Structure formats: C-alpha cells, structure tokens
Coordinates of C-alpha atoms in Angstrom, one line a residue:
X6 CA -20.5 -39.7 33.3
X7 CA -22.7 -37.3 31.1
X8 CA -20.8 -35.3 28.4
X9 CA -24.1 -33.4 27.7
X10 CA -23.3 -29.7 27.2
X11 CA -19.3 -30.1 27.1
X12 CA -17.8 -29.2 23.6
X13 CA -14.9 -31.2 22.2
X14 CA -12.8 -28.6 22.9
X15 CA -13.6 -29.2 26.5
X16 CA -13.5 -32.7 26.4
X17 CA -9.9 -32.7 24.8
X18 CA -8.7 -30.8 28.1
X19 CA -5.1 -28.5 27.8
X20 CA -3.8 -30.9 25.0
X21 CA -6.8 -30.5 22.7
X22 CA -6.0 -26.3 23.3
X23 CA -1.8 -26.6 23.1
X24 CA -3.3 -28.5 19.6
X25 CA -5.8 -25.8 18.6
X26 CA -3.1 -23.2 19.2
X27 CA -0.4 -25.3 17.5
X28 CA -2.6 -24.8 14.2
X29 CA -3.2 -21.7 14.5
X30 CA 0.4 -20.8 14.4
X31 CA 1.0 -23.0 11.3
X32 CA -1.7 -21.2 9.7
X33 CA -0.8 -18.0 10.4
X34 CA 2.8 -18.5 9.3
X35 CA 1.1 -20.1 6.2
X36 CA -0.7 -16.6 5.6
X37 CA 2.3 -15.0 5.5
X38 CA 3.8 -16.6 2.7
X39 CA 0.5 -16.7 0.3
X40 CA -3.2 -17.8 -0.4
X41 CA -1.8 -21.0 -2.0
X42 CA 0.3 -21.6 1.1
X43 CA -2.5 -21.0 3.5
X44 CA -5.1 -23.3 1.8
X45 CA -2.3 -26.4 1.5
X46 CA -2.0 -25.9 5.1
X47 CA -5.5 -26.3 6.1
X48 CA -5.6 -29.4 3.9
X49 CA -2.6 -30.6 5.8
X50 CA -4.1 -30.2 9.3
X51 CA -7.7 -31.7 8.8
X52 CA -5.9 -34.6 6.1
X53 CA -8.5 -34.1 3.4
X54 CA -8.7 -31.6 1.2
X55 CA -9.0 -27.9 1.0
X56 CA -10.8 -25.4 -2.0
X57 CA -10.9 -21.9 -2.1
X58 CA -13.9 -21.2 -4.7
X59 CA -14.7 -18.0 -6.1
X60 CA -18.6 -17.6 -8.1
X61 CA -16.7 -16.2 -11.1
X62 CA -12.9 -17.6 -11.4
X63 CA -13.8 -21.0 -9.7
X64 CA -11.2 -22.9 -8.2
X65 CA -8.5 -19.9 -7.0
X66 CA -6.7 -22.3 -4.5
X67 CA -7.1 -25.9 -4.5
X68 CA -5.3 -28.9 -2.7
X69 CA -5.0 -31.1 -4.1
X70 CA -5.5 -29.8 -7.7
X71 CA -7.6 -32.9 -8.5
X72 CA -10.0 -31.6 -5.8
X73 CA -10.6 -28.6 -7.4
X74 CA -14.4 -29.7 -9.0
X75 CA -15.3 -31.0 -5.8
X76 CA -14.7 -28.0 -4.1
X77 CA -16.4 -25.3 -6.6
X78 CA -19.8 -27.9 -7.0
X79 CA -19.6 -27.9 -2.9
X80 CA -20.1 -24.1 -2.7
X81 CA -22.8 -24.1 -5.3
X82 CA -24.6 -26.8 -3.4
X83 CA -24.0 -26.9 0.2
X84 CA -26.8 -29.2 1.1
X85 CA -25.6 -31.8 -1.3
X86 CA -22.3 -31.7 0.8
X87 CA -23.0 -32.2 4.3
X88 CA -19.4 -33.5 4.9
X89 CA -17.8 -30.6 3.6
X90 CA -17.2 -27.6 6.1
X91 CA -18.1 -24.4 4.7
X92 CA -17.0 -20.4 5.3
X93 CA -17.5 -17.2 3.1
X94 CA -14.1 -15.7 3.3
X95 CA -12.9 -12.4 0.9
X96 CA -15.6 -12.8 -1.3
X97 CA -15.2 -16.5 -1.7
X98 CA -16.0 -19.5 0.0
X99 CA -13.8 -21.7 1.7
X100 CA -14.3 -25.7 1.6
X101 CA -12.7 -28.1 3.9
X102 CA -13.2 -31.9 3.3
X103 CA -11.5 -33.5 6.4
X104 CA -10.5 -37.3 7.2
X105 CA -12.9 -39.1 9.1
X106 CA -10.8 -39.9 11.7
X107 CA -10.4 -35.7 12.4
X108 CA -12.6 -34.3 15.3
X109 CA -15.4 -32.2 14.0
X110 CA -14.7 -29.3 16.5
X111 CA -11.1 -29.2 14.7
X112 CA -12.1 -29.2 11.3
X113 CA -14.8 -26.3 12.0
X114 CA -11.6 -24.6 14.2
X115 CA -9.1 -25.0 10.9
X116 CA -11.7 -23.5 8.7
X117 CA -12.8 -20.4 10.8
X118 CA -9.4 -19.4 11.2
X119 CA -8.5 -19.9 7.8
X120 CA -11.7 -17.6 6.9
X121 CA -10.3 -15.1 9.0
X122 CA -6.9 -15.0 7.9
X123 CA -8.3 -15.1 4.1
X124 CA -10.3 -12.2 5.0
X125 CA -7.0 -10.4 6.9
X126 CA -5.3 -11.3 3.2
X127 CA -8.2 -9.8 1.4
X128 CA -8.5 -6.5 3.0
X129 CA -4.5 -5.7 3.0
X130 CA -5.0 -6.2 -0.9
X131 CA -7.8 -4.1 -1.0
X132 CA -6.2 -1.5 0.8
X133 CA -3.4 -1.6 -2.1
X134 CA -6.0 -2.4 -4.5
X135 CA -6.7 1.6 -5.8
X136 CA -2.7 2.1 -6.3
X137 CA -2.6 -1.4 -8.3
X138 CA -5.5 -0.4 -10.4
X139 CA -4.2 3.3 -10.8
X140 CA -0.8 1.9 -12.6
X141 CA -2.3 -0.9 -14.7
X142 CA -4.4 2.1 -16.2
X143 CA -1.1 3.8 -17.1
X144 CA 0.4 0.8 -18.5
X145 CA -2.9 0.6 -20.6
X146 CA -2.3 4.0 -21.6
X147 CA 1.1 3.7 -22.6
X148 CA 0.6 1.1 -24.9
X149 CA -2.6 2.6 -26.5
X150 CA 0.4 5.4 -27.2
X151 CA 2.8 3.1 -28.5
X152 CA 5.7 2.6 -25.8
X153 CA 5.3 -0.9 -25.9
X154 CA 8.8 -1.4 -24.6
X155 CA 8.4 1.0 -21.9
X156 CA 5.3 -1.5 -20.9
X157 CA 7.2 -4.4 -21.5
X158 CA 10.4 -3.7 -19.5
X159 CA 7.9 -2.7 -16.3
X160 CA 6.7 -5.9 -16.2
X161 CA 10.0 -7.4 -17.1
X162 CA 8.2 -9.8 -19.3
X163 CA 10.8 -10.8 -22.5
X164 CA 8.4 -13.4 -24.2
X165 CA 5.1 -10.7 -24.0
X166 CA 5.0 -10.3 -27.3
X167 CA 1.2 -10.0 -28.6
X168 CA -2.1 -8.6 -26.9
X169 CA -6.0 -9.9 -26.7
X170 CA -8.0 -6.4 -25.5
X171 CA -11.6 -6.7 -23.9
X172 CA -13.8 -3.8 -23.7
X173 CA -16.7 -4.5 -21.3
X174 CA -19.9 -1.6 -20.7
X175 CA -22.8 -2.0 -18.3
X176 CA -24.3 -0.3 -15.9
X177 CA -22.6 -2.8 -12.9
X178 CA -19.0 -1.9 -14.1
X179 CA -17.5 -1.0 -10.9
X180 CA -18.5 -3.8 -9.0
X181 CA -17.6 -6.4 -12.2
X182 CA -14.0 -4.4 -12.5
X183 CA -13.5 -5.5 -8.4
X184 CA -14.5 -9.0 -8.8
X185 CA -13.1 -9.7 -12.0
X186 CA -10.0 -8.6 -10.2
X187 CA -10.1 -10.4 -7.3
X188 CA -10.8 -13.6 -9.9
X189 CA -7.9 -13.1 -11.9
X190 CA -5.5 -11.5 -9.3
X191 CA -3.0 -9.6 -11.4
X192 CA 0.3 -9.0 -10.6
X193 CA 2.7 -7.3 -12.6
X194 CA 5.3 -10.1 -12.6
X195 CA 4.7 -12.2 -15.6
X196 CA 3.3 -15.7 -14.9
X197 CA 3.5 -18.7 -17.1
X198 CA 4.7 -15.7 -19.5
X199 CA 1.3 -14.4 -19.4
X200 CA -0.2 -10.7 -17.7
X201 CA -3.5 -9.5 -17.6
X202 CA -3.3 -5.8 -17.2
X203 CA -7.2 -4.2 -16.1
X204 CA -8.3 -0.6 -16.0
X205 CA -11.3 1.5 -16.2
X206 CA -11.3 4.1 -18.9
X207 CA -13.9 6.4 -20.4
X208 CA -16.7 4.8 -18.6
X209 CA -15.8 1.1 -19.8
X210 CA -13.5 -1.8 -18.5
X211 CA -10.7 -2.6 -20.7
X212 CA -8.7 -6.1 -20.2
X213 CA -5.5 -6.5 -22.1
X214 CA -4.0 -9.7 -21.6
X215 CA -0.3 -9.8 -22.8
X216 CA 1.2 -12.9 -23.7
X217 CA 3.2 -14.7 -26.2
X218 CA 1.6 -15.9 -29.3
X219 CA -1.9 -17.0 -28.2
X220 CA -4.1 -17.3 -24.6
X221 CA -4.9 -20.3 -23.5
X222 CA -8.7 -19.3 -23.1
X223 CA -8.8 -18.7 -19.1
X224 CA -9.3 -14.7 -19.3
X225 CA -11.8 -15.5 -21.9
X226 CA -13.7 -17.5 -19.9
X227 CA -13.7 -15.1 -16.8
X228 CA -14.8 -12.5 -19.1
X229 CA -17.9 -14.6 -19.9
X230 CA -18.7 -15.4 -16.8
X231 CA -18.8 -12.1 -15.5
X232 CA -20.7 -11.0 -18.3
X233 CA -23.3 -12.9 -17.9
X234 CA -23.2 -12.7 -13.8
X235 CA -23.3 -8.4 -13.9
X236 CA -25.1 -8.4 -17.8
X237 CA -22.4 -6.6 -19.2
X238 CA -21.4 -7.0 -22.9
X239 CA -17.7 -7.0 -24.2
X240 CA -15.9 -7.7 -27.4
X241 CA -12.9 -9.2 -27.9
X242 CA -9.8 -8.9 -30.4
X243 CA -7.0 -10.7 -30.8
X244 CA -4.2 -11.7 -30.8
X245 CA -2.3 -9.6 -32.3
X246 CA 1.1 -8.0 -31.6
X247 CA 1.7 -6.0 -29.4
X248 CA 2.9 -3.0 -31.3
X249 CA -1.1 -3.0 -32.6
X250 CA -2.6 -2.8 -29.3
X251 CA -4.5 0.5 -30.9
X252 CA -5.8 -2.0 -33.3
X253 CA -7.1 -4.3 -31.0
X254 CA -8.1 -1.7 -28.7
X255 CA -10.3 -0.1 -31.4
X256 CA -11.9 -3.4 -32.8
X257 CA -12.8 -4.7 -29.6
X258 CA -15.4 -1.7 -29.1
X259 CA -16.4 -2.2 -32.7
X260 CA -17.0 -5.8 -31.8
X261 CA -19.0 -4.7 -28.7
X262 CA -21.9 -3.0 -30.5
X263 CA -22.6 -6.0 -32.2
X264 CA -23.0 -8.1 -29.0
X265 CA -26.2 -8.6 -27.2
X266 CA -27.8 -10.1 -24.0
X267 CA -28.3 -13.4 -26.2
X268 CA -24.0 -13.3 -27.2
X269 CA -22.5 -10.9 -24.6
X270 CA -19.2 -11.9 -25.8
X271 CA -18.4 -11.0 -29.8
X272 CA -14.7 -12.0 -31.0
X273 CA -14.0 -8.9 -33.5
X274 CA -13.3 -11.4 -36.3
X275 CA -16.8 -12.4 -36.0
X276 CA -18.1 -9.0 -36.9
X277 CA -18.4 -8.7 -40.9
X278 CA -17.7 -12.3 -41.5
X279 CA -20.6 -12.3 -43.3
X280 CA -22.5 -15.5 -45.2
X281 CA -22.0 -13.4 -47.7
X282 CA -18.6 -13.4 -48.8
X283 CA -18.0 -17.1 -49.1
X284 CA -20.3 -17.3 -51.9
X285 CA -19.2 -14.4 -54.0
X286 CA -16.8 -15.7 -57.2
X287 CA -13.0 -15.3 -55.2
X288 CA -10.8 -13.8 -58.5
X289 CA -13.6 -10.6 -59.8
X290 CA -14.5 -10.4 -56.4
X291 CA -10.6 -9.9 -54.6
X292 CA -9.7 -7.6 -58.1
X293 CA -12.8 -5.5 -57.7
X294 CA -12.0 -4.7 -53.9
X295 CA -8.2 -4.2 -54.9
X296 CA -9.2 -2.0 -57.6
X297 CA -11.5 -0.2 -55.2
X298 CA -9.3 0.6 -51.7
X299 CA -6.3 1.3 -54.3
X300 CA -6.0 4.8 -53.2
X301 CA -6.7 4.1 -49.1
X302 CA -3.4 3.7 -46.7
X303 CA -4.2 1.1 -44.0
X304 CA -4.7 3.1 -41.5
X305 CA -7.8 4.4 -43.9
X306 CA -9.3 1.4 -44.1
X307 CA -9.0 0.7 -40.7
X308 CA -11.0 3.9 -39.5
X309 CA -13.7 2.9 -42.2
X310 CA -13.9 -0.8 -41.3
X311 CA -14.2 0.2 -37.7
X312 CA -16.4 3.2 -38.6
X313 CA -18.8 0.7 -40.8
X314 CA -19.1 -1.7 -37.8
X315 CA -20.3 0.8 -34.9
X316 CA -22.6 1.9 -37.5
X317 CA -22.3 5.8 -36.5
X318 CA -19.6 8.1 -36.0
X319 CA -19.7 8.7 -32.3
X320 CA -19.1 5.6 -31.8
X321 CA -16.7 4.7 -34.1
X322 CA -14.3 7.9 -32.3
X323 CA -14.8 6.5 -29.0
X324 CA -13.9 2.9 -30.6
X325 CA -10.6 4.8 -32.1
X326 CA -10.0 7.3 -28.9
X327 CA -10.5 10.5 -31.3
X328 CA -13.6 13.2 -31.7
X329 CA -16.2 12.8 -33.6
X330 CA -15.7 15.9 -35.1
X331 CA -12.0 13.9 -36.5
X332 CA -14.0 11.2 -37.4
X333 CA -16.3 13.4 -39.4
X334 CA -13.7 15.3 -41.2
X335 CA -11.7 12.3 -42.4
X336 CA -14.7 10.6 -43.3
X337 CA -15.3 13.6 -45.8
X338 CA -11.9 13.6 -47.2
X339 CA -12.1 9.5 -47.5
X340 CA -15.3 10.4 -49.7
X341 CA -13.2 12.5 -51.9
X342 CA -10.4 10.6 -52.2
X343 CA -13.4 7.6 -52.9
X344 CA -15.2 9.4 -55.4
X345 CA -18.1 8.0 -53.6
X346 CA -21.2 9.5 -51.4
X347 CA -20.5 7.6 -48.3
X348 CA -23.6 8.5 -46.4
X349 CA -25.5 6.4 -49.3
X350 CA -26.9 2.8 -48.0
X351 CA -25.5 1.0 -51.0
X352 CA -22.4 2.4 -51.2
X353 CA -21.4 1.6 -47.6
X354 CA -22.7 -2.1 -48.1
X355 CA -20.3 -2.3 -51.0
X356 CA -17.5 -0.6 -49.2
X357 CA -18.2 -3.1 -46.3
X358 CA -17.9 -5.8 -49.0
X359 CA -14.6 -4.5 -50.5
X360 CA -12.8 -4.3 -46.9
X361 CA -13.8 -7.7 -46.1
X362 CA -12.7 -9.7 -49.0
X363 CA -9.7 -12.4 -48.8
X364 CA -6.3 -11.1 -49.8
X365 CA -5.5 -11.3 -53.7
X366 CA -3.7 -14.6 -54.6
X367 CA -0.1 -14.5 -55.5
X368 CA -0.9 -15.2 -59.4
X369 CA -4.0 -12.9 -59.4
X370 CA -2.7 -10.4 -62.0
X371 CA -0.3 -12.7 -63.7
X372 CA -1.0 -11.3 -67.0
X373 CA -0.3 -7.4 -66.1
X374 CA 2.9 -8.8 -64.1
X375 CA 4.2 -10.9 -67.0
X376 CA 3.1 -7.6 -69.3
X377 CA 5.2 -4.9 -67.3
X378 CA 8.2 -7.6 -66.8
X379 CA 7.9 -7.7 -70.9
X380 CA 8.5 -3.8 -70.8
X381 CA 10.8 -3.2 -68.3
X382 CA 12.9 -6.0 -70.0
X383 CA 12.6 -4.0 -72.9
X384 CA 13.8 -1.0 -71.7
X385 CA 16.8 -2.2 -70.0
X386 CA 17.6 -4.0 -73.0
X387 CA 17.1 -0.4 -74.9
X388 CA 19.7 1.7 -72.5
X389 CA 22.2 -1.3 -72.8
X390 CA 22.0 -0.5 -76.2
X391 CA 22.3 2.9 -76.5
X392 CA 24.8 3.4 -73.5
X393 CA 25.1 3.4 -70.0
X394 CA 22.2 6.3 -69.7
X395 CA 21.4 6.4 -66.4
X396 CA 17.9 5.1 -65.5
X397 CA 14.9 6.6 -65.5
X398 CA 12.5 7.4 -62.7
X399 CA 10.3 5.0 -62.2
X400 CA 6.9 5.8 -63.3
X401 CA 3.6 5.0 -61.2
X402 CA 1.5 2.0 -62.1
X403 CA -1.1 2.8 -64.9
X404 CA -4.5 2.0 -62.4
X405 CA -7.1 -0.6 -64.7
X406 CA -10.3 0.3 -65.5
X407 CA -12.3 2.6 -62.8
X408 CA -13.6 0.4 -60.2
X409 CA -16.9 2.6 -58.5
X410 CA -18.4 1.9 -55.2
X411 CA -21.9 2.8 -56.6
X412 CA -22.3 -0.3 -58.7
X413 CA -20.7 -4.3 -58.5
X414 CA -18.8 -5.6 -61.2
X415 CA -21.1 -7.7 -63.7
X416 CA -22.5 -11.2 -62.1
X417 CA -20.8 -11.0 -58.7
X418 CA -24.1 -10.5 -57.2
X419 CA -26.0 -12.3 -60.0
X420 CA -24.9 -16.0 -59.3
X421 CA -27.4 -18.6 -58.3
X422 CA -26.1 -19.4 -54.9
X423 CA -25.8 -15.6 -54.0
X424 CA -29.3 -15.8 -55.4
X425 CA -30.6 -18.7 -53.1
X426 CA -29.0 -16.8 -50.1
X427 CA -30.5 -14.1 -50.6
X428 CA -33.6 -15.9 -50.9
X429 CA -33.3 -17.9 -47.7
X430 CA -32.2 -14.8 -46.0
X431 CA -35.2 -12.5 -46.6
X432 CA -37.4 -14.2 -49.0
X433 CA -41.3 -14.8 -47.0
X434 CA -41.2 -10.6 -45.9
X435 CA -44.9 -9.4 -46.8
X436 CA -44.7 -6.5 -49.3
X437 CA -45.4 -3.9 -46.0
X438 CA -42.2 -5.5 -44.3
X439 CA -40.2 -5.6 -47.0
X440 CA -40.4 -1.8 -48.1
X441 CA -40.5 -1.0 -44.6
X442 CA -37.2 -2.6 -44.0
X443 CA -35.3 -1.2 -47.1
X444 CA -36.8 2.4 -46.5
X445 CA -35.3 1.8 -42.7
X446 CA -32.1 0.6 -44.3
X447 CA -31.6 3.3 -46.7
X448 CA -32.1 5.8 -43.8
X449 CA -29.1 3.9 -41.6
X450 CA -31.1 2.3 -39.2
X451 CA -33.5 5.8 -38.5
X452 CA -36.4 5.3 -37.6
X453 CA -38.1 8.5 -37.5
X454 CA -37.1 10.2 -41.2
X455 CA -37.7 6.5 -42.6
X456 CA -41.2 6.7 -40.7
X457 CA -41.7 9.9 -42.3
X458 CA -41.3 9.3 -45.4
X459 CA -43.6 6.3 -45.1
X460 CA -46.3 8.2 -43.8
X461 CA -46.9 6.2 -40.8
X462 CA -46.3 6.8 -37.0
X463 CA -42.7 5.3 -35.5
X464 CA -44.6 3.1 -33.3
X465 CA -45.9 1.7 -36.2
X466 CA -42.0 1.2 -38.1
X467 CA -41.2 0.1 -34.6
X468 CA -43.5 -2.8 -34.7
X469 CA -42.8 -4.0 -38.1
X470 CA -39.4 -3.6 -37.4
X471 CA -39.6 -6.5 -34.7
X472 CA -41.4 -8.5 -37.1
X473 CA -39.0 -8.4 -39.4
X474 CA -36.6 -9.3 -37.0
X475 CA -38.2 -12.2 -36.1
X476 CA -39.1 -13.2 -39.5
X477 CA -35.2 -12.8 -40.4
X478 CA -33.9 -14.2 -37.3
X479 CA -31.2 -11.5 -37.0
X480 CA -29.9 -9.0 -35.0
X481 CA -30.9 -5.6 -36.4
X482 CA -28.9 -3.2 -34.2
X483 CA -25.7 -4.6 -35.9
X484 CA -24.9 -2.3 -38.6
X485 CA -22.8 -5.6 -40.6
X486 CA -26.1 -7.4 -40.5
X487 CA -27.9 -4.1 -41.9
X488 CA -25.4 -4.3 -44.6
X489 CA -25.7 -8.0 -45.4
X490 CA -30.1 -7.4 -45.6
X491 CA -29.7 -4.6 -47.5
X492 CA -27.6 -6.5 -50.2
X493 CA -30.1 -9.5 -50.4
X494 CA -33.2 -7.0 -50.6
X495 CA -31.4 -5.7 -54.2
X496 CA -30.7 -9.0 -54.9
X497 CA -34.1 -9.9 -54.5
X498 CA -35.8 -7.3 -55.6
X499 CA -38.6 -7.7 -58.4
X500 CA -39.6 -3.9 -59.0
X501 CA -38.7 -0.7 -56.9
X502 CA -39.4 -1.0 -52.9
X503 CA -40.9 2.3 -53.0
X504 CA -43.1 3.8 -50.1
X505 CA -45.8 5.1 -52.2
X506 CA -46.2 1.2 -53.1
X507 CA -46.5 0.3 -49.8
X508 CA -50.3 -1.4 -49.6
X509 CA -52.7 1.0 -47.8
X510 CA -56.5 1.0 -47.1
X511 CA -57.4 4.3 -46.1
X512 CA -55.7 7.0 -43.4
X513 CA -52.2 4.9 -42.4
X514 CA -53.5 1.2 -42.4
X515 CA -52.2 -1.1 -44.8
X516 CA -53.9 -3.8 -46.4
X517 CA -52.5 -7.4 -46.1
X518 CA -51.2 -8.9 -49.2

C-alpha cells in the first residue's frame, strides 16, 4: 500500500495520538513548575537535547548545559543546522536536537507545544511585568536615598553587600529596558547571592546589580550586547559598597559622556586615568595635590571630579540627581574656598590633575611628622614639669607653603618623558590646528565664541576640529581628554598660540605653513 498523503501522525494510528497527548501533559505539568523545567522536559521526550536562545542573553535554558553553544550558533544559523528543529517562542527561539531514532512528526509536535507553552509563560510575565518594574524603581530609589537596609531586607539578601550601577541613554530605551529584562530575568530573591535590580529613571535605564564583593562579568556582558544591538551608550561603576550607591550612581553617568559608538561601554575608572599621570614625578606630584584639595571635604571633590568629567554643569546635576542651579552655586563657593577662577582652561586641567593623583605614601611627610612629634614631646614633657596643668586645646595644623591651582610646582611638567608625551601626543598639528585647538580649549569646548575670536566662520573651526581629531587620534567630546591636550599644548608650546598669529592670506583663508 501507498502511504502517499498520510502524516505520521496518521500512520502511528490511536497509539501514536494516546503518545502525542501523553507529552503534552508532561509538558504542560513541566510549564508549571518553570522555563528550566519545561526545556529539560522537551529534551527528555525527543532524547537529544533542548536550547532556549535568546539574541541578547544567549543560552537562557539549556539541557544539557554542555549543549548550550550548539544551541545559540543553531538560531544564528538555521541553514547550517538542518537537524535541529526550530520555533520563535517569547522573544526567543527554541532548538530541539532529537535522537535519530525519534519520529520527525514528534520532534516538530514536542517543539510546537513547547513554543506555545513558552509563549503562555511569556505573556503571564508580561502581564506582571509593569508591577515588577514599578518596585525595582523604588528599590532604586531607596538606595539612591540611603536605606540600604530597607533594600536589603526586601530582598532578604544577607551577603548583598556592594553595588556595580549602569546608566544606559538612547533613543531605543524602552524597547532595550524590555529585552534586557526578559535576558536577565530578575527576581527579587537573591540568586547565587547576586540581584540585578532595573529601572527607568529621568529618561535613562539604570542597572544596579547587588552582590557581594565583585560580579562575575555576566550583567556586564548583557549590557554590551545590548548596547551594541539598540546603539545605546552606558557607563559603568563599580564595585563599590553599597552604602555608596549615590557614588556609583553619579560616576556611572560621568562615565557615560565619555563613551561613544566606537566604546559604548566606559568603566568610570577609565575616565581620567589619563597617560598623563604615570609619568609625573609620584612625591612633588602627591604633596602638591595634598596641598591643593586641603581645604575640600570629600563630598567636594566628588561634585568637582564628577563636574570635570561631564564637562558642563547640566550634566554634572543630572549625574549627581541635583539642579543645575545647586551645581552652580556650589561650584562658586568651591572657587572661593579654592582661591581659584574655576571657569579658566588651565586651572580646571590642574584641578583635574590634583583629584586624580595616587594617595600620599605612609612616609610622605616624615620630616613634618617626626618635627611635630619633636614638639608635642616637648610640651608634655613641659606640663610634667611644671604640674599636672591641664592640656591645652589642640591647635590646627600650620598648612605649608600656598599650593595655587593657577601654576605647577617647578619641573613636574618640565621632565623629559612628560616632554616626549607631550610630543607624541600633539606634536605634527600645523600652526592653524594648533591655535585652533588651544583657542577651542580655552573656550571649554565652544565652538562659536572660540570661532569668534578667530575670525573665521564655525563651519570652518568645525572642520579643523575633525582634523585635529584625526591627527590626535582622540576623542574630543570627552572633557578628560580636553584636559589631557590642553596640558601637552603648554607643554609644548614654543611662543604664545595666539589668534592674531594664526597664518592668513587675505579675507578668512589661511595660508599653509
């Protein structure tokens, strides 16, 4: 007889059905339980292999774990896995590798009803989805406020101890915010004493991922992914404990202005590690910058480093959740308590400097320690003399020599290998570039007052702009960089880079040196 025309569920007869049905009821008990259930019971009942792959997280379910690879390079390339039985399901795709010996009719039944009950799984979550996002918003909140135990005891988490914040902007944000949610399936029960708490928040996606001690890199590489799938850009900071989530929240969006479509990921201690630093002589250089911050509180040089980073106020108070006119006002009263013009070029390349050098070693001021030990041995030995007077009030620390923002201490700048950075970093610039560029500096990065006062159009600064971007092979639009080019340009610098020596030929050409 002729089977043409007769499927194999036809062929099988009321056996092949009672079997059909038989799997379908272990699957749907399956689906029940979880996802991770559900895909090791399609494995089970077509005795190969089964991989749920998502385009962003990869692998969500897999058995067997080792078939994890195969499964995620199946769904990239279908056609170079004919074998391999295929279904889009929530977002994903489902991949089922049966046993030869399994009917093909069974394998495509396991896998459609697996799809379907994937899909049944995937709306119920999204139905819950707009409550679960709503709260991990709050908890965001509350520990950008501080109640980091409040946080903690929600999510009954004893070992979440430290925080690594992302802050991601584009223009696909909503649909990124679902799908990295959907890759990394948060729950508010710890796991593997790790949570990843996501929210939306003053038009950007913030990631916190609490854990204890340090990540071990999977959020991070979701968050890259993504990036680069939806052309977001995000930075990063961390870890750090969780009682400095404002910290980390804050240098995260500093961190983010310096990233670009070429590095859509910047790590905030990336930012302001400059070339620079490394080079400069370690004991007048750690002194200077001691000398220098004496008179800032933490928290001061905080809103500064975070405020020299965005390169403008604006966005340094939305890095730092306050107003702009705040971040103005303190600014001002930083200046005073400075003694410095902070809206000059120089002096916030110097600042930068000062906040990023290394922490004074232990035997730094050995001779001004040994000194004051002299005197206040000395003066104990004084009242045991004379009595049991009772001691005096302890009188501030004498400050050294005024340290000034305005100008370097002697040779810290002045060394041959700062000298042959500088050099490599923007020796070659024509004359035209190179006053270009330091008039642009000294006007932070604006182009039309710097255009102005080299008496040629903005398209024109524009243009020489890119070519001096390509010539220095850096990003421009990072104010750190700005900072770091502005340096070597003094250090460099034969005679005054003055626009009225900029080499013209008539009208607003200029004439190639």
């Amino acid at each position: 007889m002729s089977s043409t025309g007769t499927t194999d569920h036809e062929a099988t007869g009321p056996r092949g059905a009672r079997h059909e049905r038989d799997a379908a009821d272990r699957l749907l008990r399956a689906a029940t339980r979880s996802g991770a259930h559900l895909i090791a019971e399609a494995a089970s009942l077509v005795q190969g292999w089964a991989v749920l792959a998502d385009p962003i997280a990869g692998a969500v379910y897999s058995t067997p774990a080792a078939a994890a690879a195969d499964g995620v390079h199946a769904a990239a390339a279908p056609r170079e896995h004919p074998h391999c039985t295929q279904r889009p399901a929530a977002g994903a795709v489902l991949v089922l590798a049966a046993a030869p010996t399994v009917p093909p009719g069974h394998a495509c039944h396991v896998a459609t009803t697996t799809a379907a009950l994937l899909e049944v799984r995937g709306q119920r979550a999204a139905e819950l989805r707009g409550e679960q996002m709503r709260l991990h918003t709050t908890l965001i909140r509350l520990l950008l406020a501080g109640h980091t135990a409040a946080v903690t005891e929600t999510l009954g988490g004893t070992r979440l101890t430290h925080v690594t914040v992302y802050r991601l902007s584009g223009v696909d944000l909503p649909t990124a915010h679902e799908v990295l949610w959907r890759a990394v399936r948060p729950s508010l029960a710890p796991y593997a004493d790790a949570c990843t708490l996501m929210g939306r928040r003053d038009g950007e996606l913030v990631v916190a991922e609490l854990h204890h001690g340090g990540d071990d890199g999977r959020i991070l590489r979701l968050v890259s992914r993504l990036s680069e799938r939806h052309h977001l850009l995000a930075g990063m900071a961390g870890p750090l404990p969780l009682a400095e989530m404002p910290t980390a929240h804050s240098d995260a969006a500093a961190a983010r202005h310096s990233a670009t479509p070429d590095r859509r990921v910047v790590p905030a201690d990336a930012v302001g590690a400059s070339r620079l630093t490394p080079l400069l002589p370690t004991a007048p250089y750690t002194r200077w910058a001691e000398s220098v911050l004496r008179p800032l509180s933490p928290g001061h040089q905080h809103l500064l480093l975070v405020w020299l980073r965005t390169g403008s106020k604006p966005r340094a108070a939305a890095a730092l959740g306050l107003s702009a006119g705040t971040v103005r006002a303190r600014i001002r009263d930083l200046s005073r308590l400075l003694g410095a013009d902070l809206e000059d070029a120089t002096v916030r390349a110097h600042l930068l400097l000062a906040l990023r050098a290394p922490a004074p070693a232990p035997g730094d001021d050995s001779d001004s320690d040994s000194d004051s030990d002299s005197d206040s041995d000395s003066s104990k030995d004084n009242r045991s003399r004379s009595g049991s007077s009772p001691p005096d009030p302890p009188v501030p620390p004498v400050p050294p020599g005024p340290a000034r923002l305005e100008s370097l201490p002697d040779g810290l700048l002045h060394t041959e290998t700062v000298r042959a950075w500088a050099v490599g970093l923007v020796g070659g610039l024509e004359p035209h570039l190179r006053i270009a560029l330091a008039c642009w500096l000294r006007h932070h990065a604006r182009t039309a007052p710097a255009a102005a006062e080299l008496h040629v159009h903005r398209t024109t600064l524009a243009g020489w702009l890119t070519q001096c971007a390509e010539h220095l092979a850096r990003n421009l639009a990072d104010a750190t960089v700005r900072a770091e080019i502005h340096l070597a340009l003094k250090a460099t610098r034969n005679g005054p880079d003055d626009p009225a020596a900029l080499p013209r030929r008539g009208g607003r050409t200029y004439r190639r040196l």
